[in-house]
């Protein structure tokens, strides 16, 4: 039962209403400073901490609750006769509930130009100690570190007169997490300010065991970062299918980031296999974008992950009839499409991410290596300049297509080369891509000489154009843009591109042999843009 409560909060939202609820249940309230003032102004009877301890608040409020009559009242084990006798001997009354939130240290140090002394004054000492004392004795004491829990606690007290064991345990864990986060923020700031040392502390919760890791013999787990704003897989709702595997998360994240690059101005679809977008397209409808993305590599699309920025409809769902995919990630699913897809396969994972069309809320990316963590700012943007460097001017009407190709290339593993095609006015697709090769020449060989022609054969057979297949391929490829994620170290890449009738190339530039590369492009009739921005992805 809760007979006495100590309320001392920095964030005052809801505290008067909570105290009034406690008072109506006969709970005696102890408080401090500004909190006590607010409660009295609300007509609530309050006992000052100084009356309990016999000492006034001192040193500018730095010392007020650090006293045996407070912490003894929290830490005393109720089922330990010796401790209960000690409490009685020292006139220590038990405290059954603590509601405390802390000085706003993180808010303070996030302000521009904050001085060290102001930051230090916002390091709470008594508050974390109260939370830890109460949380340590959670079997007897209820600890509240978050105002959003006031209502739930009052509801339990009103319905049963006590706080359940499960609630007290959950609130205790929450309090310890709160103080851990608080101490981590202090460490991060003071390490940087006093020691000029960068400290990275990260917190992930709600860990779940996955079916397996990257391979069957490996264990896998997924943890959530609840601080990240915007679309993340941690916020997706699984509507159907078996649980996700380690690789499913990796590929789905790539698909999400790839689709986000294309924005929301047109329906877009990314098809990802082994952490590369093997298909990527926009369309006037979801079905058109899905068809074009699938055409980008029908073989690799087997067992792939599909992500779109559009609500998945029945037309798109029926297109997948007879096609095996692992996951569909979308902002939502039309009811008839959802029912159709559920009947398609009991294993097909359907993930709904309502925030999918929102902007990403994270500034950095991280990669763990054995013994360390790499941190970098996100790769934002696609070019720093738009410089036509060849004798043949780069066509302005290829600009939008080139930008699409750059976005696709950003999401493709290095060494990456992407062949982008405007298959209808203002609507684009990746015709083929070369990814993950140790040299760029192989990316181009496998891109232009094999994959593009292979993919075009599927389109040719479906559309039955009235020209021979070889002529059809030459025509389509000549209209494409080849985008490279990094500079060409030699002119051989341009030679292979020209041999395959690629006439338009986008590259960051920056090689010591740029002049040779440009000269070869001029000799072979290739127009080229330098962007000044590299997009390696490892």
Short mmCIF file of C-alpha atoms in Angstrom, two decimals:
data_model
loop_
_atom_site.label_atom_id
_atom_site.label_comp_id
_atom_site.label_asym_id
_atom_site.label_seq_id
_atom_site.Cartn_x
_atom_site.Cartn_y
_atom_site.Cartn_z
CA UNK A 1 0.00 0.00 0.00
CA UNK A 2 1.07 3.59 -0.59
CA UNK A 3 0.85 5.70 2.55
CA UNK A 4 3.61 8.30 1.98
CA UNK A 5 4.94 9.67 -1.31
CA UNK A 6 7.86 11.94 -2.12
CA UNK A 7 7.34 14.19 -5.15
CA UNK A 8 10.26 16.28 -6.45
CA UNK A 9 10.24 17.01 -10.17
CA UNK A 10 11.99 19.25 -12.65
CA UNK A 11 9.30 18.71 -15.33
CA UNK A 12 6.13 19.88 -13.59
CA UNK A 13 3.63 18.67 -16.21
CA UNK A 14 0.84 16.71 -14.54
CA UNK A 15 2.37 16.73 -11.06
CA UNK A 16 -0.45 18.71 -9.40
CA UNK A 17 -3.09 16.38 -10.85
CA UNK A 18 -1.09 13.34 -9.77
CA UNK A 19 -0.63 14.69 -6.24
CA UNK A 20 -4.34 15.52 -6.00
CA UNK A 21 -5.13 11.93 -7.02
CA UNK A 22 -2.79 10.58 -4.35
CA UNK A 23 -4.22 12.91 -1.72
CA UNK A 24 -7.75 11.73 -2.48
CA UNK A 25 -6.57 8.20 -1.68
CA UNK A 26 -5.23 9.29 1.70
CA UNK A 27 -1.56 9.39 0.71
CA UNK A 28 0.63 11.86 2.67
CA UNK A 29 2.86 13.90 0.38
CA UNK A 30 6.44 15.06 0.96
CA UNK A 31 7.99 17.53 -1.45
CA UNK A 32 10.78 20.00 -2.11
CA UNK A 33 11.29 23.54 -3.33
CA UNK A 34 9.47 24.46 -6.53
CA UNK A 35 7.41 21.28 -6.57
CA UNK A 36 6.08 21.94 -3.05
CA UNK A 37 5.20 25.51 -4.04
CA UNK A 38 3.17 24.35 -7.05
CA UNK A 39 1.34 21.73 -5.01
CA UNK A 40 0.42 24.21 -2.26
CA UNK A 41 -0.82 26.67 -4.87
CA UNK A 42 -3.04 23.86 -6.13
CA UNK A 43 -4.49 23.46 -2.61
CA UNK A 44 -2.68 20.20 -1.82
CA UNK A 45 -1.33 19.59 1.68
CA UNK A 46 2.44 19.09 1.55
CA UNK A 47 5.16 18.33 4.10
CA UNK A 48 8.53 19.87 3.26
CA UNK A 49 11.52 17.56 3.13
CA UNK A 50 13.23 19.87 5.61
CA UNK A 51 10.53 18.99 8.18
CA UNK A 52 11.30 15.31 7.69
CA UNK A 53 15.10 15.62 7.86
CA UNK A 54 15.32 18.38 10.45
CA UNK A 55 17.68 20.25 8.15
CA UNK A 56 16.88 23.13 5.82
CA UNK A 57 17.57 22.92 2.09
CA UNK A 58 21.07 24.33 1.79
CA UNK A 59 23.85 25.33 -0.58
CA UNK A 60 21.49 26.75 -3.14
CA UNK A 61 19.33 23.63 -3.18
CA UNK A 62 22.28 21.30 -3.80
CA UNK A 63 21.58 19.47 -0.54
CA UNK A 64 18.03 18.64 0.46
CA UNK A 65 17.07 14.96 0.12
CA UNK A 66 20.45 13.35 0.90
CA UNK A 67 19.57 12.27 4.42
CA UNK A 68 18.98 8.95 6.30
CA UNK A 69 15.39 9.92 7.08
CA UNK A 70 14.73 10.05 3.35
CA UNK A 71 16.87 7.20 2.03
CA UNK A 72 16.30 5.06 5.08
CA UNK A 73 12.58 5.42 4.42
CA UNK A 74 13.15 4.21 0.86
CA UNK A 75 15.76 1.48 1.33
CA UNK A 76 14.43 -0.17 4.47
CA UNK A 77 13.42 -3.79 3.78
CA UNK A 78 9.86 -4.14 5.03
CA UNK A 79 10.18 -7.86 5.69
CA UNK A 80 13.42 -7.48 7.67
CA UNK A 81 12.63 -7.09 11.39
CA UNK A 82 16.09 -5.78 12.25
CA UNK A 83 15.89 -3.00 9.64
CA UNK A 84 12.34 -2.12 10.60
CA UNK A 85 13.43 -1.86 14.26
CA UNK A 86 16.33 0.38 13.23
CA UNK A 87 13.94 2.63 11.33
CA UNK A 88 11.66 2.91 14.35
CA UNK A 89 14.61 3.64 16.68
CA UNK A 90 15.88 6.46 14.41
CA UNK A 91 12.38 7.85 13.84
CA UNK A 92 12.53 7.03 10.14
CA UNK A 93 9.11 6.83 8.50
CA UNK A 94 8.75 4.65 5.40
CA UNK A 95 8.27 6.20 1.97
CA UNK A 96 6.25 4.04 -0.42
CA UNK A 97 6.30 6.03 -3.65
CA UNK A 98 8.78 8.39 -5.29
CA UNK A 99 8.08 10.58 -8.35
CA UNK A 100 11.24 12.29 -9.54
CA UNK A 101 12.50 13.60 -12.84
CA UNK A 102 15.87 15.21 -13.25
CA UNK A 103 17.43 18.56 -14.03
CA UNK A 104 17.39 19.03 -17.83
CA UNK A 105 21.08 18.36 -18.41
CA UNK A 106 20.78 17.22 -22.05
CA UNK A 107 18.57 20.18 -22.94
CA UNK A 108 21.03 22.53 -21.27
CA UNK A 109 24.17 21.27 -23.05
CA UNK A 110 22.38 21.15 -26.42
CA UNK A 111 21.99 24.96 -26.34
CA UNK A 112 24.42 26.95 -28.46
CA UNK A 113 27.17 28.61 -26.43
CA UNK A 114 26.32 26.94 -23.12
CA UNK A 115 29.00 27.59 -20.50
CA UNK A 116 30.59 24.78 -18.51
CA UNK A 117 29.38 26.20 -15.20
CA UNK A 118 25.75 26.23 -16.36
CA UNK A 119 26.09 22.65 -17.51
CA UNK A 120 27.54 21.55 -14.18
CA UNK A 121 24.76 23.28 -12.25
CA UNK A 122 22.30 21.17 -14.22
CA UNK A 123 23.87 17.91 -13.05
CA UNK A 124 21.30 16.43 -10.70
CA UNK A 125 22.67 14.60 -7.65
CA UNK A 126 19.76 14.07 -5.29
CA UNK A 127 17.29 13.10 -8.01
CA UNK A 128 19.22 10.12 -9.42
CA UNK A 129 19.98 8.99 -5.87
CA UNK A 130 16.29 9.02 -4.98
CA UNK A 131 15.43 7.08 -8.13
CA UNK A 132 18.12 4.49 -7.53
CA UNK A 133 17.21 4.03 -3.87
CA UNK A 134 13.52 3.58 -4.68
CA UNK A 135 14.23 1.33 -7.67
CA UNK A 136 16.61 -0.85 -5.65
CA UNK A 137 13.78 -1.50 -3.16
CA UNK A 138 11.12 -1.92 -5.89
CA UNK A 139 9.45 -4.84 -4.09
CA UNK A 140 8.14 -2.30 -1.59
CA UNK A 141 8.55 1.10 -3.25
CA UNK A 142 7.01 2.45 -6.46
CA UNK A 143 9.35 4.72 -8.44
CA UNK A 144 8.14 7.04 -11.20
CA UNK A 145 10.67 8.74 -13.46
CA UNK A 146 8.31 9.57 -16.34
CA UNK A 147 5.18 11.77 -16.01
CA UNK A 148 3.40 9.55 -18.55
CA UNK A 149 3.19 6.86 -15.86
CA UNK A 150 1.17 8.96 -13.39
CA UNK A 151 -2.17 7.89 -14.83
CA UNK A 152 -1.42 4.17 -14.81
CA UNK A 153 -0.23 4.24 -11.20
CA UNK A 154 -3.33 6.14 -10.05
CA UNK A 155 -5.55 3.72 -11.95
CA UNK A 156 -4.05 0.74 -10.12
CA UNK A 157 -4.30 2.44 -6.74
CA UNK A 158 -7.93 3.35 -7.31
CA UNK A 159 -8.90 -0.11 -8.51
CA UNK A 160 -7.06 -2.28 -5.97
CA UNK A 161 -5.45 -0.01 -3.40
CA UNK A 162 -1.96 -1.27 -4.27
CA UNK A 163 0.59 -1.12 -7.06
CA UNK A 164 1.11 -4.53 -8.65
CA UNK A 165 4.46 -6.32 -8.47
CA UNK A 166 4.79 -6.26 -12.26
CA UNK A 167 4.21 -2.51 -12.43
CA UNK A 168 6.73 -1.80 -9.69
CA UNK A 169 9.30 -4.00 -11.41
CA UNK A 170 8.76 -2.32 -14.80
CA UNK A 171 8.97 1.15 -13.27
CA UNK A 172 12.18 0.22 -11.45
CA UNK A 173 13.85 -0.89 -14.67
CA UNK A 174 12.66 2.30 -16.35
CA UNK A 175 14.17 4.37 -13.53
CA UNK A 176 17.55 2.64 -13.77
CA UNK A 177 17.55 3.13 -17.56
CA UNK A 178 16.73 6.79 -16.99
CA UNK A 179 19.65 7.33 -14.62
CA UNK A 180 21.95 5.33 -16.91
CA UNK A 181 21.03 7.58 -19.85
CA UNK A 182 21.47 10.63 -17.64
CA UNK A 183 24.95 9.59 -16.49
CA UNK A 184 25.89 8.69 -20.08
CA UNK A 185 24.94 12.19 -21.25
CA UNK A 186 27.06 13.74 -18.50
CA UNK A 187 30.01 11.51 -19.34
CA UNK A 188 29.76 12.32 -23.04
CA UNK A 189 29.64 16.07 -22.44
CA UNK A 190 32.32 16.29 -19.74
CA UNK A 191 34.67 13.93 -21.59
CA UNK A 192 34.50 16.21 -24.60
CA UNK A 193 34.65 19.46 -22.61
CA UNK A 194 37.21 18.63 -19.91
CA UNK A 195 39.30 15.90 -21.56
CA UNK A 196 38.82 16.64 -25.28
CA UNK A 197 37.90 12.99 -25.66
CA UNK A 198 34.98 11.77 -27.76
CA UNK A 199 32.80 9.14 -26.06
CA UNK A 200 30.02 7.28 -27.87
CA UNK A 201 27.31 5.73 -25.73
CA UNK A 202 24.39 4.02 -27.42
CA UNK A 203 21.22 2.41 -26.12
CA UNK A 204 19.09 -0.19 -27.87
CA UNK A 205 16.15 -1.92 -26.21
CA UNK A 206 13.34 -4.41 -26.91
CA UNK A 207 15.85 -7.01 -28.07
CA UNK A 208 14.39 -10.05 -29.82
CA UNK A 209 16.08 -13.23 -30.94
CA UNK A 210 15.92 -13.82 -34.68
CA UNK A 211 15.49 -17.13 -36.48
CA UNK A 212 19.24 -17.12 -37.12
CA UNK A 213 22.03 -14.74 -38.03
CA UNK A 214 23.61 -14.12 -41.41
CA UNK A 215 23.96 -17.89 -41.77
CA UNK A 216 22.04 -20.78 -40.22
CA UNK A 217 24.72 -21.62 -37.67
CA UNK A 218 24.90 -18.05 -36.34
CA UNK A 219 22.68 -16.52 -33.66
CA UNK A 220 20.96 -13.24 -34.45
CA UNK A 221 19.24 -10.50 -32.47
CA UNK A 222 17.50 -7.21 -33.25
CA UNK A 223 17.37 -4.22 -30.90
CA UNK A 224 15.47 -0.97 -31.31
CA UNK A 225 16.60 2.64 -31.00
CA UNK A 226 13.48 4.50 -29.90
CA UNK A 227 15.11 7.93 -30.17
CA UNK A 228 15.31 7.89 -33.97
CA UNK A 229 12.60 9.94 -35.65
CA UNK A 230 11.09 9.16 -39.04
CA UNK A 231 10.82 5.81 -40.83
CA UNK A 232 12.78 2.86 -39.43
CA UNK A 233 12.25 -0.90 -39.46
CA UNK A 234 11.92 -0.69 -35.68
CA UNK A 235 8.58 1.07 -36.25
CA UNK A 236 7.21 -1.36 -38.84
CA UNK A 237 4.19 -3.53 -38.06
CA UNK A 238 4.34 -7.08 -39.35
CA UNK A 239 0.91 -7.92 -40.72
CA UNK A 240 1.66 -11.42 -41.99
CA UNK A 241 4.31 -14.07 -42.45
CA UNK A 242 7.02 -15.79 -40.46
CA UNK A 243 9.48 -13.89 -38.30
CA UNK A 244 12.23 -11.85 -39.92
CA UNK A 245 15.82 -13.08 -40.17
CA UNK A 246 19.05 -11.13 -39.79
CA UNK A 247 19.46 -10.79 -43.57
CA UNK A 248 15.83 -9.69 -43.91
CA UNK A 249 16.56 -6.69 -41.69
CA UNK A 250 19.73 -5.80 -43.59
CA UNK A 251 18.07 -6.03 -47.00
CA UNK A 252 14.86 -4.31 -45.93
CA UNK A 253 16.87 -1.40 -44.53
CA UNK A 254 18.69 -1.05 -47.86
CA UNK A 255 15.35 -1.13 -49.70
CA UNK A 256 13.90 1.51 -47.38
CA UNK A 257 16.88 3.84 -47.77
CA UNK A 258 16.87 3.37 -51.54
CA UNK A 259 13.19 4.23 -51.93
CA UNK A 260 13.62 7.23 -49.62
CA UNK A 261 16.29 8.61 -51.97
CA UNK A 262 13.66 8.89 -54.71
CA UNK A 263 11.29 11.02 -52.63
CA UNK A 264 7.51 10.98 -52.79
CA UNK A 265 6.76 12.82 -56.02
CA UNK A 266 6.04 9.59 -57.94
CA UNK A 267 5.37 5.95 -57.11
CA UNK A 268 8.71 4.21 -56.60
CA UNK A 269 9.75 0.60 -56.05
CA UNK A 270 13.06 -0.86 -54.92
CA UNK A 271 13.74 -4.58 -55.21
CA UNK A 272 16.70 -5.64 -53.09
CA UNK A 273 18.68 -8.87 -53.14
CA UNK A 274 21.79 -9.47 -51.04
CA UNK A 275 21.87 -5.84 -49.91
CA UNK A 276 21.84 -4.39 -53.45
CA UNK A 277 18.93 -2.81 -55.33
CA UNK A 278 18.73 -5.24 -58.25
CA UNK A 279 15.63 -3.36 -59.39
CA UNK A 280 14.65 0.28 -58.97
CA UNK A 281 12.07 2.32 -60.85
CA UNK A 282 9.52 5.08 -60.73
CA UNK A 283 6.17 4.95 -62.49
CA UNK A 284 2.91 6.76 -63.06
CA UNK A 285 1.30 3.98 -60.99
CA UNK A 286 2.59 1.50 -58.43
CA UNK A 287 2.05 -1.36 -60.88
CA UNK A 288 4.09 0.37 -63.57
CA UNK A 289 6.94 1.09 -61.16
CA UNK A 290 6.85 -2.50 -59.88
CA UNK A 291 6.92 -3.94 -63.40
CA UNK A 292 9.86 -1.72 -64.40
CA UNK A 293 11.78 -2.50 -61.21
CA UNK A 294 11.21 -6.22 -61.79
CA UNK A 295 12.44 -5.85 -65.39
CA UNK A 296 15.72 -4.45 -64.01
CA UNK A 297 16.74 -8.00 -63.07
CA UNK A 298 14.01 -10.66 -63.09
CA UNK A 299 16.45 -13.42 -62.13
CA UNK A 300 17.82 -11.65 -59.05
CA UNK A 301 14.31 -10.59 -58.02
CA UNK A 302 13.63 -14.20 -57.00
CA UNK A 303 13.53 -14.29 -53.20
CA UNK A 304 13.94 -10.52 -52.97
CA UNK A 305 12.61 -7.77 -50.75
CA UNK A 306 10.28 -5.14 -52.21
CA UNK A 307 9.84 -1.65 -50.80
CA UNK A 308 7.55 1.07 -52.14
CA UNK A 309 6.50 4.55 -51.11
CA UNK A 310 2.91 3.81 -52.20
CA UNK A 311 0.07 1.99 -50.47
CA UNK A 312 0.20 -1.52 -51.90
CA UNK A 313 -2.85 -2.18 -54.04
CA UNK A 314 -4.46 -5.24 -55.60
CA UNK A 315 -3.03 -4.63 -59.08
CA UNK A 316 0.50 -4.69 -57.69
CA UNK A 317 -0.34 -7.72 -55.56
CA UNK A 318 -1.65 -9.74 -58.50
CA UNK A 319 1.48 -8.87 -60.52
CA UNK A 320 3.41 -10.94 -57.98
CA UNK A 321 1.36 -14.04 -58.69
CA UNK A 322 3.81 -16.86 -59.35
CA UNK A 323 6.77 -14.74 -58.21
CA UNK A 324 8.60 -15.59 -54.98
CA UNK A 325 9.47 -12.63 -52.75
CA UNK A 326 10.46 -12.61 -49.08
CA UNK A 327 9.11 -9.25 -47.87
CA UNK A 328 6.92 -6.39 -49.01
CA UNK A 329 7.46 -3.13 -47.11
CA UNK A 330 4.96 -0.34 -47.74
CA UNK A 331 3.25 2.57 -45.94
CA UNK A 332 0.10 0.42 -45.86
CA UNK A 333 -1.85 -2.23 -47.79
CA UNK A 334 -5.28 -1.93 -49.37
CA UNK A 335 -7.62 -4.44 -47.66
CA UNK A 336 -8.14 -6.52 -50.82
CA UNK A 337 -4.41 -6.52 -51.57
CA UNK A 338 -3.63 -7.59 -48.00
CA UNK A 339 -6.09 -10.47 -48.21
CA UNK A 340 -4.73 -11.54 -51.61
CA UNK A 341 -1.11 -11.49 -50.40
CA UNK A 342 -1.96 -13.39 -47.22
CA UNK A 343 -3.48 -16.13 -49.34
CA UNK A 344 -0.47 -16.09 -51.68
CA UNK A 345 1.89 -17.52 -49.05
CA UNK A 346 1.82 -18.11 -45.32
CA UNK A 347 5.53 -17.20 -45.17
CA UNK A 348 5.43 -13.90 -47.10
CA UNK A 349 6.27 -11.12 -44.63
CA UNK A 350 4.12 -8.02 -45.02
CA UNK A 351 5.48 -4.97 -43.22
CA UNK A 352 3.46 -1.80 -42.74
CA UNK A 353 5.46 1.36 -42.03
CA UNK A 354 3.11 4.35 -41.79
CA UNK A 355 6.03 6.79 -41.45
CA UNK A 356 7.65 5.57 -44.67
CA UNK A 357 7.01 8.80 -46.56
CA UNK A 358 8.42 10.97 -43.77
CA UNK A 359 12.01 12.27 -43.68
CA UNK A 360 14.76 10.35 -41.93
CA UNK A 361 15.48 11.66 -38.45
CA UNK A 362 19.05 10.45 -38.04
CA UNK A 363 22.17 12.40 -38.88
CA UNK A 364 24.76 9.64 -38.54
CA UNK A 365 25.34 6.00 -39.49
CA UNK A 366 27.37 3.46 -37.55
CA UNK A 367 29.23 0.26 -38.38
CA UNK A 368 30.69 -2.11 -35.84
CA UNK A 369 34.08 -3.67 -36.46
CA UNK A 370 35.84 -6.04 -34.08
CA UNK A 371 37.11 -3.86 -31.24
CA UNK A 372 35.59 -0.60 -32.38
CA UNK A 373 32.71 1.41 -33.81
CA UNK A 374 32.82 3.56 -36.94
CA UNK A 375 30.62 6.64 -37.06
CA UNK A 376 30.01 8.93 -40.01
CA UNK A 377 27.51 11.50 -41.18
CA UNK A 378 24.87 10.16 -43.57
CA UNK A 379 25.61 10.36 -47.29
CA UNK A 380 23.24 13.21 -48.10
CA UNK A 381 23.04 14.76 -51.56
CA UNK A 382 24.04 13.41 -54.96
CA UNK A 383 26.46 15.99 -56.43
CA UNK A 384 28.50 19.03 -55.48
CA UNK A 385 28.81 20.34 -59.04
CA UNK A 386 27.38 19.59 -62.46
CA UNK A 387 30.28 20.05 -64.86
CA UNK A 388 30.19 18.93 -68.48
CA UNK A 389 33.83 18.05 -69.20
CA UNK A 390 33.74 16.64 -72.74
CA UNK A 391 33.72 18.21 -76.21
CA UNK A 392 30.24 16.84 -76.73
CA UNK A 393 28.10 18.78 -74.23
CA UNK A 394 26.22 16.63 -71.79
CA UNK A 395 22.52 16.78 -72.79
CA UNK A 396 20.42 18.81 -70.39
CA UNK A 397 17.47 16.54 -71.11
CA UNK A 398 19.45 13.73 -69.44
CA UNK A 399 19.73 15.65 -66.15
CA UNK A 400 16.70 14.13 -64.39
CA UNK A 401 17.62 10.63 -65.55
CA UNK A 402 21.18 11.17 -64.35
CA UNK A 403 19.97 12.28 -60.92
CA UNK A 404 17.85 9.13 -60.68
CA UNK A 405 20.93 7.07 -61.63
CA UNK A 406 23.01 8.81 -58.95
CA UNK A 407 20.43 7.95 -56.30
CA UNK A 408 20.43 4.33 -57.43
CA UNK A 409 24.22 4.22 -57.44
CA UNK A 410 24.35 5.53 -53.86
CA UNK A 411 22.46 2.46 -52.68
CA UNK A 412 24.59 -0.04 -54.62
CA UNK A 413 27.66 -1.69 -53.13
CA UNK A 414 31.02 -0.51 -54.44
CA UNK A 415 32.52 -0.71 -56.91
CA UNK A 416 29.17 0.32 -58.33
CA UNK A 417 28.03 1.21 -61.83
CA UNK A 418 24.37 1.75 -62.72
CA UNK A 419 22.72 1.98 -66.13
CA UNK A 420 19.61 4.19 -65.87
CA UNK A 421 16.90 4.37 -68.54
CA UNK A 422 14.00 6.78 -69.07
CA UNK A 423 11.46 4.24 -70.28
CA UNK A 424 8.67 6.83 -70.49
CA UNK A 425 8.90 10.63 -70.29
CA UNK A 426 9.86 11.53 -66.71
CA UNK A 427 9.71 7.89 -65.54
CA UNK A 428 12.91 5.98 -64.84
CA UNK A 429 14.29 2.52 -64.15
CA UNK A 430 17.61 0.84 -63.47
CA UNK A 431 18.18 -1.23 -66.58
CA UNK A 432 21.19 -3.01 -65.04
CA UNK A 433 23.81 -2.52 -62.40
CA UNK A 434 27.25 -3.84 -61.54
CA UNK A 435 27.91 -4.06 -57.81
CA UNK A 436 30.50 -5.21 -55.32
CA UNK A 437 33.28 -5.81 -57.82
CA UNK A 438 36.91 -5.28 -56.78
CA UNK A 439 37.44 -3.19 -59.92
CA UNK A 440 35.20 -0.88 -61.89
CA UNK A 441 35.97 -2.47 -65.26
CA UNK A 442 34.33 -5.72 -64.14
CA UNK A 443 31.29 -3.78 -63.01
CA UNK A 444 30.96 -2.31 -66.47
CA UNK A 445 31.63 -5.57 -68.30
CA UNK A 446 29.03 -7.43 -66.28
CA UNK A 447 26.68 -4.48 -66.53
CA UNK A 448 26.74 -3.55 -70.20
CA UNK A 449 27.81 -6.69 -72.00
CA UNK A 450 25.62 -9.17 -70.13
CA UNK A 451 23.02 -7.92 -67.69
CA UNK A 452 21.59 -5.03 -69.70
CA UNK A 453 21.17 -7.19 -72.80
CA UNK A 454 19.76 -10.04 -70.71
CA UNK A 455 17.17 -7.76 -69.12
CA UNK A 456 16.29 -6.12 -72.42
CA UNK A 457 15.56 -9.54 -73.91
CA UNK A 458 12.73 -10.01 -71.39
CA UNK A 459 11.28 -6.59 -72.26
CA UNK A 460 11.75 -7.20 -76.00
CA UNK A 461 9.90 -10.51 -75.91
CA UNK A 462 7.02 -8.95 -74.00
CA UNK A 463 6.67 -5.81 -76.11
CA UNK A 464 7.55 -7.30 -79.56
CA UNK A 465 9.12 -4.19 -81.14
CA UNK A 466 9.34 -4.21 -84.94
CA UNK A 467 13.14 -4.00 -85.09
CA UNK A 468 15.75 -6.76 -84.65
CA UNK A 469 16.79 -7.48 -81.09
CA UNK A 470 20.39 -6.35 -81.51
CA UNK A 471 19.28 -3.04 -83.03
CA UNK A 472 16.75 -2.67 -80.22
CA UNK A 473 19.47 -3.14 -77.58
CA UNK A 474 21.81 -0.66 -79.25
CA UNK A 475 19.06 1.94 -79.42
CA UNK A 476 17.95 1.56 -75.79
CA UNK A 477 21.48 1.51 -74.35
CA UNK A 478 22.47 4.60 -76.32
CA UNK A 479 19.65 6.46 -74.57
CA UNK A 480 20.77 5.36 -71.11
CA UNK A 481 23.04 7.08 -68.62
CA UNK A 482 25.88 5.20 -66.96
CA UNK A 483 26.60 6.39 -63.42
CA UNK A 484 29.74 5.47 -61.51
CA UNK A 485 30.00 5.81 -57.73
CA UNK A 486 33.67 6.91 -57.93
CA UNK A 487 36.17 8.26 -60.43
CA UNK A 488 37.68 6.20 -63.25
CA UNK A 489 41.35 5.51 -62.42
CA UNK A 490 42.03 4.64 -66.06
CA UNK A 491 40.30 5.23 -69.38
CA UNK A 492 39.51 1.50 -69.84
CA UNK A 493 36.09 1.99 -68.25
CA UNK A 494 35.18 4.56 -70.89
CA UNK A 495 36.44 2.24 -73.63
CA UNK A 496 34.25 -0.64 -72.41
CA UNK A 497 31.28 1.68 -72.06
CA UNK A 498 31.65 3.03 -75.60
CA UNK A 499 32.08 -0.50 -77.00
CA UNK A 500 28.63 -1.24 -75.60
CA UNK A 501 27.12 1.93 -77.11
CA UNK A 502 26.90 3.85 -73.84
CA UNK A 503 27.02 7.53 -74.83
CA UNK A 504 26.39 9.38 -71.54
CA UNK A 505 28.47 8.95 -68.38
CA UNK A 506 28.30 10.51 -64.90
CA UNK A 507 31.28 10.27 -62.58
CA UNK A 508 32.62 12.21 -59.57
CA UNK A 509 35.94 12.87 -61.36
CA UNK A 510 39.02 13.49 -59.25
CA UNK A 511 41.45 10.93 -60.67
CA UNK A 512 45.02 11.91 -61.45
CA UNK A 513 44.21 10.59 -64.93
CA UNK A 514 41.04 12.62 -65.45
CA UNK A 515 42.59 14.26 -68.50
CA UNK A 516 43.22 10.85 -70.10
CA UNK A 517 39.69 9.72 -69.29
CA UNK A 518 38.23 12.91 -70.80
CA UNK A 519 40.42 12.61 -73.90
CA UNK A 520 39.25 9.04 -74.48
CA UNK A 521 35.62 10.08 -74.01
CA UNK A 522 36.13 12.84 -76.61
CA UNK A 523 37.76 10.41 -79.02
CA UNK A 524 34.91 7.89 -78.66
CA UNK A 525 32.06 10.41 -78.79
CA UNK A 526 30.98 10.03 -75.15
CA UNK A 527 29.56 12.96 -73.20
CA UNK A 528 30.48 13.10 -69.52
CA UNK A 529 29.59 14.96 -66.33
CA UNK A 530 31.80 15.36 -63.27
CA UNK A 531 29.83 15.75 -60.02
CA UNK A 532 32.61 16.17 -57.46
CA UNK A 533 30.83 13.82 -55.00
CA UNK A 534 31.81 10.19 -54.48
CA UNK A 535 29.32 7.58 -53.22
CA UNK A 536 31.25 4.55 -52.01
CA UNK A 537 29.10 2.05 -50.09
CA UNK A 538 30.86 -0.81 -48.36
#
